[in-house]
Amino acid sequence: MHRRRFAPADQLLFAALSGDSNLMHMDALAARRTQAGVPVVHGIHALLWALDRAASDGLDLGRLQQLKVQFAKFIPVGREATLDISQPGPASARLTINTGGLAAIVALLRFGERPSGVAARPSPA
């Protein structure tokens, strides 16, 4: 299982890269006025982290054909997030990011044949 605490510095970097500087992710005072009440992690940032960890564990994202994501709960900045990767079969996988004992983000991945021209990931030396 993978674990991560997204820090305020992570928020600043992701906002700079993505252009999403919504104050609910960046400013504690502004976030108090939102449904979350505290600064929260960008959902796409958390999803990209999960996909990166899944790929580092050997999940072949080069065969990804469909990605369905449910953003169910906020992930407060500074709170631990854990990633559970389950692969019920060769054609699918499920990534669940939990925080505070609840599923915050669930991603269902469906795989198919590798498209022509897409190289397989090289094996580590």
Tab-separated table of C-alpha atoms in Angstrom:
chain	number	residue	atom	x	y	z
A	1	MET	CA	0.000	0.000	0.000
A	2	HIS	CA	1.273	3.448	-0.883
A	3	ARG	CA	0.944	6.421	1.468
A	4	ARG	CA	1.311	10.139	0.954
A	5	ARG	CA	0.632	13.427	2.668
A	6	PHE	CA	0.133	16.226	0.167
A	7	ALA	CA	1.778	19.351	1.609
A	8	PRO	CA	1.052	23.013	0.865
A	9	ALA	CA	4.219	23.075	-1.267
A	10	ASP	CA	2.749	20.252	-3.393
A	11	GLN	CA	-0.354	22.388	-3.898
A	12	LEU	CA	1.714	25.354	-5.069
A	13	LEU	CA	3.681	23.230	-7.529
A	14	PHE	CA	0.590	21.550	-8.957
A	15	ALA	CA	-1.213	24.891	-9.274
A	16	ALA	CA	1.763	26.305	-11.168
A	17	LEU	CA	1.884	23.299	-13.503
A	18	SER	CA	-1.864	22.981	-14.075
A	19	GLY	CA	-2.967	26.604	-13.919
A	20	ASP	CA	-5.591	25.651	-11.299
A	21	SER	CA	-5.042	28.086	-8.437
A	22	ASN	CA	-8.552	27.822	-6.995
A	23	LEU	CA	-8.302	29.154	-3.452
A	24	MET	CA	-10.021	26.079	-2.001
A	25	HIS	CA	-6.729	24.297	-2.710
A	26	MET	CA	-4.391	27.122	-1.793
A	27	ASP	CA	-5.700	29.373	0.985
A	28	ALA	CA	-6.892	28.272	4.426
A	29	LEU	CA	-9.048	31.360	4.983
A	30	ALA	CA	-10.777	31.085	1.610
A	31	ALA	CA	-11.168	27.316	2.032
A	32	ARG	CA	-13.061	27.867	5.306
A	33	ARG	CA	-15.906	29.244	3.203
A	34	THR	CA	-16.149	26.094	1.052
A	35	GLN	CA	-17.941	22.801	1.664
A	36	ALA	CA	-14.630	21.202	2.682
A	37	GLY	CA	-13.812	23.897	5.235
A	38	VAL	CA	-10.062	23.367	4.807
A	39	PRO	CA	-7.634	23.419	1.867
A	40	VAL	CA	-8.001	20.237	-0.159
A	41	VAL	CA	-5.785	18.394	-2.617
A	42	HIS	CA	-6.511	18.878	-6.307
A	43	GLY	CA	-8.390	15.699	-7.272
A	44	ILE	CA	-6.487	15.330	-10.533
A	45	HIS	CA	-3.189	15.669	-8.645
A	46	ALA	CA	-4.174	12.788	-6.365
A	47	LEU	CA	-5.299	10.735	-9.375
A	48	LEU	CA	-1.998	11.341	-11.191
A	49	TRP	CA	-0.107	10.258	-8.064
A	50	ALA	CA	-2.174	7.052	-7.952
A	51	LEU	CA	-1.554	6.316	-11.633
A	52	ASP	CA	2.177	6.945	-11.151
A	53	ARG	CA	2.334	4.556	-8.193
A	54	ALA	CA	0.321	1.922	-10.092
A	55	ALA	CA	2.702	2.187	-13.051
A	56	SER	CA	5.721	1.891	-10.740
A	57	ASP	CA	4.146	-1.308	-9.366
A	58	GLY	CA	4.034	-2.730	-12.898
A	59	LEU	CA	0.519	-1.873	-14.084
A	60	ASP	CA	0.792	-1.506	-17.876
A	61	LEU	CA	-0.849	1.867	-18.504
A	62	GLY	CA	0.198	1.668	-22.153
A	63	ARG	CA	-2.812	-0.642	-22.654
A	64	LEU	CA	-5.245	1.711	-20.906
A	65	GLN	CA	-8.397	2.177	-22.985
A	66	GLN	CA	-10.873	3.538	-20.463
A	67	LEU	CA	-10.607	5.416	-17.182
A	68	LYS	CA	-13.663	6.126	-15.042
A	69	VAL	CA	-13.088	8.183	-11.917
A	70	GLN	CA	-15.351	9.048	-9.006
A	71	PHE	CA	-14.228	11.937	-6.818
A	72	ALA	CA	-16.277	11.063	-3.728
A	73	LYS	CA	-14.607	12.869	-0.806
A	74	PHE	CA	-12.171	15.711	-0.296
A	75	ILE	CA	-8.588	14.935	0.698
A	76	PRO	CA	-7.497	17.627	3.163
A	77	VAL	CA	-3.990	18.962	2.614
A	78	GLY	CA	-1.697	17.402	5.228
A	79	ARG	CA	-3.894	14.368	5.913
A	80	GLU	CA	-2.526	10.962	4.983
A	81	ALA	CA	-3.871	9.418	1.803
A	82	THR	CA	-3.417	5.717	1.102
A	83	LEU	CA	-3.646	3.965	-2.225
A	84	ASP	CA	-5.069	0.477	-2.675
A	85	ILE	CA	-4.471	-1.116	-6.071
A	86	SER	CA	-6.548	-4.151	-6.946
A	87	GLN	CA	-6.471	-5.960	-10.255
A	88	PRO	CA	-9.450	-8.283	-10.573
A	89	GLY	CA	-8.238	-9.504	-13.959
A	90	PRO	CA	-5.876	-8.811	-16.839
A	91	ALA	CA	-8.401	-6.452	-18.437
A	92	SER	CA	-9.121	-4.203	-15.448
A	93	ALA	CA	-7.843	-2.616	-12.267
A	94	ARG	CA	-9.230	-0.461	-9.493
A	95	LEU	CA	-7.336	2.313	-7.720
A	96	THR	CA	-8.826	3.521	-4.452
A	97	ILE	CA	-7.416	6.516	-2.613
A	98	ASN	CA	-8.569	6.530	0.994
A	99	THR	CA	-8.318	9.198	3.638
A	100	GLY	CA	-9.676	9.105	7.152
A	101	GLY	CA	-10.919	5.555	6.575
A	102	LEU	CA	-13.123	6.589	3.616
A	103	ALA	CA	-12.737	6.174	-0.125
A	104	ALA	CA	-12.013	9.636	-1.500
A	105	ILE	CA	-11.248	8.746	-5.125
A	106	VAL	CA	-12.029	5.527	-6.984
A	107	ALA	CA	-10.640	4.951	-10.470
A	108	LEU	CA	-11.686	2.022	-12.634
A	109	LEU	CA	-9.238	1.181	-15.395
A	110	ARG	CA	-10.024	-0.999	-18.406
A	111	PHE	CA	-7.269	-2.380	-20.571
A	112	GLY	CA	-7.091	-3.695	-24.116
A	113	GLU	CA	-4.452	-4.462	-26.668
A	114	ARG	CA	-1.493	-2.122	-26.845
A	115	PRO	CA	-2.091	0.325	-29.722
A	116	SER	CA	0.353	-0.015	-32.596
A	117	GLY	CA	3.246	2.373	-32.250
A	118	VAL	CA	3.100	2.410	-28.434
A	119	ALA	CA	6.189	0.761	-27.027
A	120	ALA	CA	6.086	-1.404	-23.936
A	121	ARG	CA	7.761	0.043	-20.878
A	122	PRO	CA	11.380	-1.095	-20.771
A	123	SER	CA	12.344	-3.450	-17.993
A	124	PRO	CA	14.478	-1.925	-15.223
A	125	ALA	CA	18.141	-2.783	-15.619
